PDB file of C-alpha atoms in Angstrom:
ATOM      1  CA  MET A   1      16.504  -9.877  -7.143  1.00 41.00           C
ATOM      2  CA  THR A   2      16.709  -7.518 -10.221  1.00 45.00           C
ATOM      3  CA  LYS A   3      20.228  -6.155 -10.928  1.00 51.00           C
ATOM      4  CA  HIS A   4      20.378  -2.507 -10.599  1.00 63.00           C
ATOM      5  CA  ILE A   5      21.241  -0.708 -13.600  1.00 74.00           C
ATOM      6  CA  PRO A   6      22.078   3.097 -13.513  1.00 89.00           C
ATOM      7  CA  VAL A   7      19.554   4.897 -15.699  1.00 93.00           C
ATOM      8  CA  LEU A   8      20.953   7.404 -18.372  1.00 96.00           C
ATOM      9  CA  LEU A   9      24.521   6.794 -16.982  1.00 95.00           C
ATOM     10  CA  ASP A  10      25.809   7.361 -20.271  1.00 94.00           C
ATOM     11  CA  SER A  11      24.094  10.693 -20.865  1.00 96.00           C
ATOM     12  CA  VAL A  12      25.158  11.849 -17.219  1.00 97.00           C
ATOM     13  CA  MET A  13      28.697  10.914 -17.958  1.00 97.00           C
ATOM     14  CA  ARG A  14      28.710  13.113 -21.082  1.00 97.00           C
ATOM     15  CA  ALA A  15      27.030  15.877 -19.318  1.00 97.00           C
ATOM     16  CA  VAL A  16      29.424  16.256 -16.481  1.00 97.00           C
ATOM     17  CA  GLY A  17      32.645  15.933 -18.845  1.00 96.00           C
ATOM     18  CA  ASP A  18      36.145  15.284 -17.711  1.00 97.00           C
ATOM     19  CA  ILE A  19      35.962  14.989 -14.023  1.00 98.00           C
ATOM     20  CA  ARG A  20      39.384  13.657 -13.257  1.00 98.00           C
ATOM     21  CA  GLY A  21      40.287  15.149  -9.801  1.00 98.00           C
ATOM     22  CA  ALA A  22      36.779  16.738  -9.554  1.00 98.00           C
ATOM     23  CA  ARG A  23      34.794  16.984  -6.607  1.00 98.00           C
ATOM     24  CA  VAL A  24      31.289  15.225  -6.902  1.00 98.00           C
ATOM     25  CA  LEU A  25      28.298  14.935  -4.668  1.00 98.00           C
ATOM     26  CA  ASP A  26      26.215  11.929  -5.666  1.00 98.00           C
ATOM     27  CA  ALA A  27      23.035  12.986  -3.801  1.00 98.00           C
ATOM     28  CA  THR A  28      21.373   9.671  -4.351  1.00 96.00           C
ATOM     29  CA  PHE A  29      24.076   6.620  -3.564  1.00 97.00           C
ATOM     30  CA  GLY A  30      21.596   3.794  -3.819  1.00 94.00           C
ATOM     31  CA  ALA A  31      23.502   0.808  -5.046  1.00 93.00           C
ATOM     32  CA  GLY A  32      26.552   2.895  -6.051  1.00 96.00           C
ATOM     33  CA  GLY A  33      26.115   2.898 -10.029  1.00 95.00           C
ATOM     34  CA  TYR A  34      26.683   6.549 -10.424  1.00 97.00           C
ATOM     35  CA  SER A  35      29.254   6.698  -7.726  1.00 98.00           C
ATOM     36  CA  ARG A  36      31.263   3.896  -8.946  1.00 98.00           C
ATOM     37  CA  ALA A  37      31.407   5.493 -12.637  1.00 98.00           C
ATOM     38  CA  PHE A  38      32.439   8.970 -11.258  1.00 98.00           C
ATOM     39  CA  LEU A  39      35.166   7.199  -9.070  1.00 98.00           C
ATOM     40  CA  ASP A  40      36.346   5.236 -12.140  1.00 98.00           C
ATOM     41  CA  ALA A  41      36.559   8.569 -14.148  1.00 98.00           C
ATOM     42  CA  GLY A  42      39.156   9.842 -11.539  1.00 98.00           C
ATOM     43  CA  ALA A  43      36.705  11.959  -9.459  1.00 98.00           C
ATOM     44  CA  ILE A  44      36.465  12.585  -5.683  1.00 98.00           C
ATOM     45  CA  VAL A  45      33.019  11.630  -4.415  1.00 98.00           C
ATOM     46  CA  THR A  46      30.781  12.509  -1.559  1.00 98.00           C
ATOM     47  CA  ALA A  47      27.678  10.311  -1.605  1.00 98.00           C
ATOM     48  CA  PHE A  48      24.397  10.808   0.536  1.00 98.00           C
ATOM     49  CA  ASP A  49      21.638   8.387   1.211  1.00 97.00           C
ATOM     50  CA  ARG A  50      19.181   7.601   4.092  1.00 96.00           C
ATOM     51  CA  ASP A  51      18.497   4.082   3.342  1.00 94.00           C
ATOM     52  CA  PRO A  52      20.329   1.861   5.966  1.00 93.00           C
ATOM     53  CA  THR A  53      20.546  -1.130   3.501  1.00 92.00           C
ATOM     54  CA  VAL A  54      23.356   0.614   1.494  1.00 95.00           C
ATOM     55  CA  VAL A  55      25.701   1.263   4.260  1.00 96.00           C
ATOM     56  CA  GLU A  56      27.335  -1.820   3.570  1.00 96.00           C
ATOM     57  CA  THR A  57      27.695  -1.231  -0.086  1.00 97.00           C
ATOM     58  CA  ALA A  58      29.245   2.371   0.760  1.00 98.00           C
ATOM     59  CA  GLU A  59      31.844   0.587   3.252  1.00 98.00           C
ATOM     60  CA  ARG A  60      33.038  -1.557   0.310  1.00 98.00           C
ATOM     61  CA  PHE A  61      33.397   1.603  -1.596  1.00 98.00           C
ATOM     62  CA  ALA A  62      35.378   3.385   1.111  1.00 98.00           C
ATOM     63  CA  GLY A  63      37.646   0.229   1.342  1.00 98.00           C
ATOM     64  CA  GLU A  64      38.049  -0.172  -2.124  1.00 98.00           C
ATOM     65  CA  PHE A  65      38.585   3.733  -3.147  1.00 98.00           C
ATOM     66  CA  GLY A  66      39.912   5.145   0.169  1.00 97.00           C
ATOM     67  CA  SER A  67      40.067   8.969   0.698  1.00 97.00           C
ATOM     68  CA  ARG A  68      38.319   9.638  -2.645  1.00 98.00           C
ATOM     69  CA  PHE A  69      35.078   8.215  -1.530  1.00 98.00           C
ATOM     70  CA  ARG A  70      33.031   9.730   1.561  1.00 98.00           C
ATOM     71  CA  PHE A  71      29.561   8.429   2.429  1.00 98.00           C
ATOM     72  CA  VAL A  72      26.952  10.630   4.581  1.00 98.00           C
ATOM     73  CA  PHE A  73      24.229   8.521   5.998  1.00 97.00           C
ATOM     74  CA  GLY A  74      21.403  11.052   5.858  1.00 96.00           C
ATOM     75  CA  PRO A  75      18.775  12.689   3.713  1.00 96.00           C
ATOM     76  CA  PHE A  76      20.074  14.487   0.740  1.00 97.00           C
ATOM     77  CA  SER A  77      18.526  17.613   2.147  1.00 97.00           C
ATOM     78  CA  ALA A  78      21.424  17.535   4.609  1.00 97.00           C
ATOM     79  CA  MET A  79      23.798  18.803   1.841  1.00 98.00           C
ATOM     80  CA  ALA A  80      22.697  22.148   2.930  1.00 97.00           C
ATOM     81  CA  GLU A  81      24.848  21.940   5.981  1.00 97.00           C
ATOM     82  CA  LEU A  82      28.040  21.328   4.105  1.00 97.00           C
ATOM     83  CA  ASN A  83      30.591  23.922   4.142  1.00 96.00           C
ATOM     84  CA  GLU A  84      32.537  23.019   0.850  1.00 97.00           C
ATOM     85  CA  LYS A  85      32.188  23.446  -2.927  1.00 98.00           C
ATOM     86  CA  PHE A  86      31.749  20.927  -5.568  1.00 98.00           C
ATOM     87  CA  ASP A  87      32.322  20.674  -9.285  1.00 98.00           C
ATOM     88  CA  VAL A  88      29.387  18.415  -9.910  1.00 98.00           C
ATOM     89  CA  ILE A  89      26.286  17.637  -8.120  1.00 98.00           C
ATOM     90  CA  VAL A  90      23.957  14.603  -9.545  1.00 98.00           C
ATOM     91  CA  PHE A  91      20.593  13.580  -8.266  1.00 98.00           C
ATOM     92  CA  ASP A  92      18.938  10.145  -9.529  1.00 96.00           C
ATOM     93  CA  LEU A  93      15.634  10.459  -8.034  1.00 95.00           C
ATOM     94  CA  GLY A  94      12.694   8.163  -7.025  1.00 83.00           C
ATOM     95  CA  ILE A  95      12.764   4.687  -5.726  1.00 83.00           C
ATOM     96  CA  SER A  96      15.311   2.081  -6.646  1.00 76.00           C
ATOM     97  CA  SER A  97      14.807  -1.101  -8.037  1.00 75.00           C
ATOM     98  CA  MET A  98      16.527  -2.712  -5.086  1.00 75.00           C
ATOM     99  CA  GLN A  99      14.120  -1.067  -2.705  1.00 79.00           C
ATOM    100  CA  ILE A 100      11.094  -2.241  -4.710  1.00 78.00           C
ATOM    101  CA  ASP A 101      12.491  -5.849  -4.945  1.00 74.00           C
ATOM    102  CA  ASP A 102      12.887  -6.011  -1.027  1.00 80.00           C
ATOM    103  CA  ALA A 103       9.598  -7.130  -0.024  1.00 77.00           C
ATOM    104  CA  SER A 104      10.226  -6.319   3.710  1.00 78.00           C
ATOM    105  CA  ARG A 105      10.275  -2.671   2.931  1.00 88.00           C
ATOM    106  CA  GLY A 106       6.582  -2.762   1.977  1.00 83.00           C
ATOM    107  CA  PHE A 107       7.073  -0.514  -1.317  1.00 87.00           C
ATOM    108  CA  SER A 108       5.653  -3.052  -3.862  1.00 88.00           C
ATOM    109  CA  PHE A 109       2.320  -4.383  -4.304  1.00 91.00           C
ATOM    110  CA  ARG A 110       3.881  -7.445  -6.003  1.00 89.00           C
ATOM    111  CA  TYR A 111       4.752  -9.033  -2.724  1.00 88.00           C
ATOM    112  CA  ASP A 112       2.307  -9.554   0.370  1.00 94.00           C
ATOM    113  CA  ALA A 113       4.523  -8.092   3.255  1.00 93.00           C
ATOM    114  CA  PRO A 114       4.087  -5.417   6.202  1.00 93.00           C
ATOM    115  CA  LEU A 115       3.388  -2.037   4.992  1.00 96.00           C
ATOM    116  CA  ASP A 116       6.466   0.290   5.794  1.00 95.00           C
ATOM    117  CA  MET A 117       7.380   2.446   3.166  1.00 95.00           C
ATOM    118  CA  ARG A 118      10.199   4.252   4.680  1.00 95.00           C
ATOM    119  CA  MET A 119      13.247   5.361   2.997  1.00 93.00           C
ATOM    120  CA  SER A 120      14.931   5.434   6.151  1.00 91.00           C
ATOM    121  CA  ILE A 121      14.764   3.619   9.551  1.00 81.00           C
ATOM    122  CA  ASP A 122      13.415   6.627  11.336  1.00 87.00           C
ATOM    123  CA  GLY A 123       9.933   7.832  12.027  1.00 92.00           C
ATOM    124  CA  PRO A 124       6.444   6.493  11.621  1.00 96.00           C
ATOM    125  CA  THR A 125       5.568   3.663   8.951  1.00 97.00           C
ATOM    126  CA  ILE A 126       2.680   4.441   6.580  1.00 97.00           C
ATOM    127  CA  VAL A 127       0.782   2.150   8.785  1.00 97.00           C
ATOM    128  CA  ASP A 128       1.196   4.350  11.751  1.00 98.00           C
ATOM    129  CA  MET A 129       0.207   7.504   9.566  1.00 98.00           C
ATOM    130  CA  PHE A 130      -2.936   5.862   8.372  1.00 98.00           C
ATOM    131  CA  ASP A 131      -3.997   6.446  12.108  1.00 97.00           C
ATOM    132  CA  VAL A 132      -2.947  10.302  11.863  1.00 97.00           C
ATOM    133  CA  TRP A 133      -4.066  11.181   8.746  1.00 98.00           C
ATOM    134  CA  THR A 134      -7.714  12.182   8.200  1.00 98.00           C
ATOM    135  CA  ALA A 135      -9.740  10.848   5.373  1.00 98.00           C
ATOM    136  CA  ASP A 136      -9.321  14.355   4.039  1.00 98.00           C
ATOM    137  CA  ASP A 137      -5.480  14.194   4.380  1.00 98.00           C
ATOM    138  CA  LEU A 138      -5.372  10.895   2.725  1.00 98.00           C
ATOM    139  CA  THR A 139      -7.667  12.116  -0.265  1.00 98.00           C
ATOM    140  CA  LYS A 140      -5.423  15.137  -1.053  1.00 98.00           C
ATOM    141  CA  ILE A 141      -2.164  13.112  -0.775  1.00 98.00           C
ATOM    142  CA  LEU A 142      -3.712  10.437  -3.168  1.00 98.00           C
ATOM    143  CA  ARG A 143      -4.951  13.447  -5.675  1.00 98.00           C
ATOM    144  CA  ASP A 144      -1.670  15.405  -5.351  1.00 97.00           C
ATOM    145  CA  PHE A 145       0.825  12.713  -5.660  1.00 97.00           C
ATOM    146  CA  GLY A 146      -0.905  10.099  -7.596  1.00 97.00           C
ATOM    147  CA  ASP A 147      -3.662  11.894  -9.441  1.00 97.00           C
ATOM    148  CA  VAL A 148      -5.981   9.054  -8.206  1.00 97.00           C
ATOM    149  CA  ARG A 149      -9.427   9.655  -9.252  1.00 96.00           C
ATOM    150  CA  PRO A 150     -11.242   7.764  -6.725  1.00 97.00           C
ATOM    151  CA  ALA A 151      -9.132   9.481  -4.244  1.00 98.00           C
ATOM    152  CA  ARG A 152     -11.864   9.972  -1.413  1.00 98.00           C
ATOM    153  CA  ALA A 153     -13.530   6.563  -1.845  1.00 98.00           C
ATOM    154  CA  ILE A 154      -9.906   4.934  -1.550  1.00 98.00           C
ATOM    155  CA  ALA A 155      -9.082   7.277   1.390  1.00 98.00           C
ATOM    156  CA  CYS A 156     -12.439   6.254   3.390  1.00 98.00           C
ATOM    157  CA  ALA A 157     -11.707   2.696   2.936  1.00 98.00           C
ATOM    158  CA  ILE A 158      -8.134   3.090   4.289  1.00 98.00           C
ATOM    159  CA  LYS A 159      -9.611   4.889   7.450  1.00 98.00           C
ATOM    160  CA  ASP A 160     -12.272   2.282   7.669  1.00 97.00           C
ATOM    161  CA  LYS A 161     -10.080  -0.708   7.651  1.00 96.00           C
ATOM    162  CA  ILE A 162      -6.497   0.456   8.260  1.00 98.00           C
ATOM    163  CA  PRO A 163      -4.401  -2.186   5.963  1.00 98.00           C
ATOM    164  CA  LYS A 164      -1.536  -3.517   7.804  1.00 97.00           C
ATOM    165  CA  THR A 165      -0.023  -5.483   4.494  1.00 97.00           C
ATOM    166  CA  THR A 166       0.618  -4.484   0.863  1.00 96.00           C
ATOM    167  CA  PHE A 167      -2.081  -6.968  -0.142  1.00 97.00           C
ATOM    168  CA  GLU A 168      -4.546  -5.569   2.259  1.00 97.00           C
ATOM    169  CA  LEU A 169      -3.986  -2.071   1.044  1.00 98.00           C
ATOM    170  CA  LYS A 170      -4.165  -3.523  -2.534  1.00 97.00           C
ATOM    171  CA  ASP A 171      -7.341  -5.405  -1.884  1.00 96.00           C
ATOM    172  CA  LEU A 172      -9.129  -1.960  -1.064  1.00 97.00           C
ATOM    173  CA  ILE A 173      -8.400  -0.566  -4.540  1.00 97.00           C
ATOM    174  CA  HIS A 174     -11.035  -1.739  -6.885  1.00 95.00           C
ATOM    175  CA  ASN A 175      -9.445  -0.683  -9.995  1.00 97.00           C
ATOM    176  CA  PRO A 176      -6.105  -2.276 -10.873  1.00 96.00           C
ATOM    177  CA  ARG A 177      -4.914   1.045 -12.705  1.00 97.00           C
ATOM    178  CA  ASP A 178      -5.204   2.958  -9.567  1.00 97.00           C
ATOM    179  CA  ILE A 179      -3.017   0.333  -7.593  1.00 97.00           C
ATOM    180  CA  ALA A 180       0.664   1.790  -8.673  1.00 95.00           C
ATOM    181  CA  PRO A 181      -0.410   5.587  -8.339  1.00 97.00           C
ATOM    182  CA  VAL A 182      -1.870   4.971  -4.675  1.00 98.00           C
ATOM    183  CA  PHE A 183       1.316   3.215  -3.597  1.00 96.00           C
ATOM    184  CA  GLN A 184       3.493   5.986  -5.103  1.00 96.00           C
ATOM    185  CA  ALA A 185       1.419   8.737  -3.481  1.00 97.00           C
ATOM    186  CA  LEU A 186       1.676   7.110  -0.021  1.00 98.00           C
ATOM    187  CA  ARG A 187       5.287   6.641  -0.433  1.00 96.00           C
ATOM    188  CA  ILE A 188       6.015  10.104  -1.753  1.00 97.00           C
ATOM    189  CA  ALA A 189       3.893  11.546   1.179  1.00 98.00           C
ATOM    190  CA  LEU A 190       5.375   9.456   4.058  1.00 97.00           C
ATOM    191  CA  ASN A 191       9.050  10.275   2.907  1.00 96.00           C
ATOM    192  CA  ASP A 192       8.518  14.043   2.057  1.00 97.00           C
ATOM    193  CA  GLU A 193       9.894  13.525  -1.347  1.00 97.00           C
ATOM    194  CA  MET A 194       9.038  16.547  -2.718  1.00 97.00           C
ATOM    195  CA  GLY A 195      10.137  18.707   0.083  1.00 97.00           C
ATOM    196  CA  GLU A 196      13.398  16.805   0.166  1.00 97.00           C
ATOM    197  CA  LEU A 197      13.967  17.639  -3.512  1.00 98.00           C
ATOM    198  CA  ARG A 198      12.947  21.315  -2.970  1.00 98.00           C
ATOM    199  CA  ARG A 199      15.339  21.777   0.083  1.00 98.00           C
ATOM    200  CA  ALA A 200      18.318  20.022  -1.925  1.00 98.00           C
ATOM    201  CA  LEU A 201      18.019  22.023  -4.771  1.00 98.00           C
ATOM    202  CA  ASN A 202      17.849  25.509  -2.939  1.00 98.00           C
ATOM    203  CA  ALA A 203      21.213  24.476  -1.474  1.00 98.00           C
ATOM    204  CA  VAL A 204      22.921  23.617  -5.027  1.00 98.00           C
ATOM    205  CA  PRO A 205      23.577  27.398  -5.679  1.00 98.00           C
ATOM    206  CA  ASN A 206      25.729  27.574  -2.407  1.00 97.00           C
ATOM    207  CA  LEU A 207      27.571  24.264  -3.115  1.00 98.00           C
ATOM    208  CA  LEU A 208      28.525  24.541  -6.722  1.00 98.00           C
ATOM    209  CA  ASN A 209      31.954  26.021  -8.136  1.00 98.00           C
ATOM    210  CA  ILE A 210      31.682  28.619 -10.953  1.00 98.00           C
ATOM    211  CA  GLY A 211      31.679  26.112 -14.052  1.00 98.00           C
ATOM    212  CA  GLY A 212      30.128  23.353 -12.089  1.00 98.00           C
ATOM    213  CA  ARG A 213      27.121  21.262 -13.206  1.00 98.00           C
ATOM    214  CA  CYS A 214      23.805  19.972 -11.314  1.00 98.00           C
ATOM    215  CA  ILE A 215      22.269  17.111 -13.003  1.00 98.00           C
ATOM    216  CA  CYS A 216      19.048  15.695 -12.279  1.00 98.00           C
ATOM    217  CA  VAL A 217      17.433  12.104 -13.376  1.00 97.00           C
ATOM    218  CA  THR A 218      13.799  12.186 -12.949  1.00 97.00           C
ATOM    219  CA  PHE A 219      11.117   9.533 -13.234  1.00 94.00           C
ATOM    220  CA  HIS A 220       7.744  10.899 -12.663  1.00 93.00           C
ATOM    221  CA  SER A 221       5.881  14.210 -13.741  1.00 94.00           C
ATOM    222  CA  LEU A 222       5.996  15.409  -9.837  1.00 96.00           C
ATOM    223  CA  GLU A 223       9.735  15.590  -9.501  1.00 97.00           C
ATOM    224  CA  ASP A 224      10.351  16.557 -12.979  1.00 97.00           C
ATOM    225  CA  ARG A 225       8.211  19.337 -12.797  1.00 97.00           C
ATOM    226  CA  ILE A 226      10.196  20.710  -9.731  1.00 98.00           C
ATOM    227  CA  VAL A 227      13.429  20.314 -11.279  1.00 98.00           C
ATOM    228  CA  LYS A 228      12.321  21.740 -14.631  1.00 98.00           C
ATOM    229  CA  ASN A 229      10.702  24.735 -12.963  1.00 98.00           C
ATOM    230  CA  THR A 230      13.682  25.366 -10.537  1.00 98.00           C
ATOM    231  CA  PHE A 231      16.183  25.275 -13.443  1.00 98.00           C
ATOM    232  CA  ARG A 232      14.092  27.498 -15.534  1.00 97.00           C
ATOM    233  CA  ASP A 233      14.088  30.007 -12.780  1.00 96.00           C
ATOM    234  CA  TRP A 234      17.862  29.876 -12.409  1.00 97.00           C
ATOM    235  CA  THR A 235      18.408  30.515 -16.184  1.00 96.00           C
ATOM    236  CA  THR A 236      15.956  33.345 -16.718  1.00 93.00           C
ATOM    237  CA  VAL A 237      16.080  36.694 -15.205  1.00 81.00           C
ATOM    238  CA  ALA A 238      12.472  38.426 -14.407  1.00 67.00           C
ATOM    239  CA  GLY A 239      12.503  41.737 -16.346  1.00 61.00           C
ATOM    240  CA  ASP A 240       9.880  44.280 -17.356  1.00 60.00           C
ATOM    241  CA  ALA A 241       9.267  45.387 -20.801  1.00 57.00           C
ATOM    242  CA  ARG A 242       9.970  48.910 -20.154  1.00 63.00           C
ATOM    243  CA  MET A 243      13.145  48.231 -18.478  1.00 60.00           C
ATOM    244  CA  PRO A 244      15.044  44.900 -19.895  1.00 61.00           C
ATOM    245  CA  ALA A 245      17.069  42.937 -17.273  1.00 58.00           C
ATOM    246  CA  VAL A 246      20.714  43.649 -17.749  1.00 63.00           C
ATOM    247  CA  VAL A 247      21.891  40.985 -15.334  1.00 76.00           C
ATOM    248  CA  ARG A 248      22.499  37.713 -17.055  1.00 85.00           C
ATOM    249  CA  PRO A 249      21.328  34.480 -15.258  1.00 93.00           C
ATOM    250  CA  ARG A 250      23.726  32.793 -13.092  1.00 94.00           C
ATOM    251  CA  PHE A 251      22.956  29.216 -14.692  1.00 97.00           C
ATOM    252  CA  GLU A 252      22.731  27.921 -18.062  1.00 97.00           C
ATOM    253  CA  LEU A 253      20.876  25.024 -19.320  1.00 98.00           C
ATOM    254  CA  ILE A 254      22.285  21.738 -20.464  1.00 97.00           C
ATOM    255  CA  ARG A 255      20.360  19.959 -23.067  1.00 94.00           C
ATOM    256  CA  ALA A 256      17.517  17.556 -21.831  1.00 96.00           C
ATOM    257  CA  VAL A 257      17.921  13.994 -22.479  1.00 96.00           C
ATOM    258  CA  THR A 258      15.465  11.009 -22.542  1.00 96.00           C
ATOM    259  CA  PRO A 259      16.330   7.283 -22.864  1.00 95.00           C
ATOM    260  CA  THR A 260      16.855   5.626 -26.255  1.00 93.00           C
ATOM    261  CA  ASP A 261      14.972   2.816 -27.480  1.00 93.00           C
ATOM    262  CA  ASP A 262      17.841   0.350 -26.839  1.00 92.00           C
ATOM    263  CA  GLU A 263      18.127   1.778 -23.255  1.00 92.00           C
ATOM    264  CA  ILE A 264      14.553   1.287 -22.563  1.00 93.00           C
ATOM    265  CA  LYS A 265      14.746  -2.347 -24.045  1.00 91.00           C
ATOM    266  CA  ASN A 266      17.732  -2.998 -21.851  1.00 88.00           C
ATOM    267  CA  ASN A 267      16.381  -1.335 -18.833  1.00 86.00           C
ATOM    268  CA  PRO A 268      12.400  -0.976 -18.670  1.00 87.00           C
ATOM    269  CA  ARG A 269      12.667   1.239 -15.460  1.00 83.00           C
ATOM    270  CA  ALA A 270      14.206   4.055 -17.930  1.00 89.00           C
ATOM    271  CA  ARG A 271      11.148   4.472 -19.785  1.00 91.00           C
ATOM    272  CA  SER A 272       9.976   7.609 -17.750  1.00 93.00           C
ATOM    273  CA  ALA A 273      13.360   8.938 -17.251  1.00 95.00           C
ATOM    274  CA  HIS A 274      14.394  12.414 -17.871  1.00 96.00           C
ATOM    275  CA  MET A 275      17.744  14.070 -17.538  1.00 98.00           C
ATOM    276  CA  ARG A 276      17.857  17.720 -16.946  1.00 98.00           C
ATOM    277  CA  GLY A 277      21.021  19.922 -16.129  1.00 98.00           C
ATOM    278  CA  VAL A 278      22.477  23.384 -15.594  1.00 98.00           C
ATOM    279  CA  GLU A 279      25.878  24.748 -15.602  1.00 98.00           C
ATOM    280  CA  MET A 280      26.813  27.472 -12.941  1.00 98.00           C
ATOM    281  CA  LEU A 281      28.243  30.560 -14.730  1.00 97.00           C
ATOM    282  CA  TYR A 282      29.434  32.747 -12.213  1.00 95.00           C
TER     283      TYR A 282
END
């Protein structure tokens, strides 16, 4: 199994600054790379994750760091239900290397395994949804979330012969260049990843303290577009040329960062990463 290396960790730590005693919400616990860095820097961390395979790691963290670490098992959109404030909220989006490397999860086309693709243990698998979604539904999913050009043909092939394994699905895709986008699109749709992100970001302004920062690390254009547009809306005030806006935005942008050549060399997963952030002014 590939060792998990947190992407853009140094950049994230520079962006959050001195967090000794700060309350940090790690929205995507995963293998715990970000949370450990925050805890080692003296922060008090609340971490979310809906993947049941990370619970054991979270329990070890609780034993190691005691009351400075709290784990919430569930989707990060559930942060909207918290009645507390944080100094930092961090999202490390997308799928983790450990999820891809676990063949039993059915995320990767590199291994022949049952198709599942659930981030959690609840709800239908992708195979279940193949029976629910129409060819039109699948076509839209493949176009919207994977930019797959032969979306209609692949959607019809899926409906004609419902694939039960990763290799069965891969065999229905004639152009090798379309395989990764198809797997990505289906995973995103099944787990409502874009809806989760929108709901979580909508909760951020109510959760941050004044002077608090929200940092997002994205890995593909769909999630990056949502983050970029949300942060743009937060940091601009709509005005009229005849009546300039007099209320300043509540947030200020933090300089966006992409990985260095050295980081990409050491961690190829970082190649498509972008870090964006905002600071709450009042």
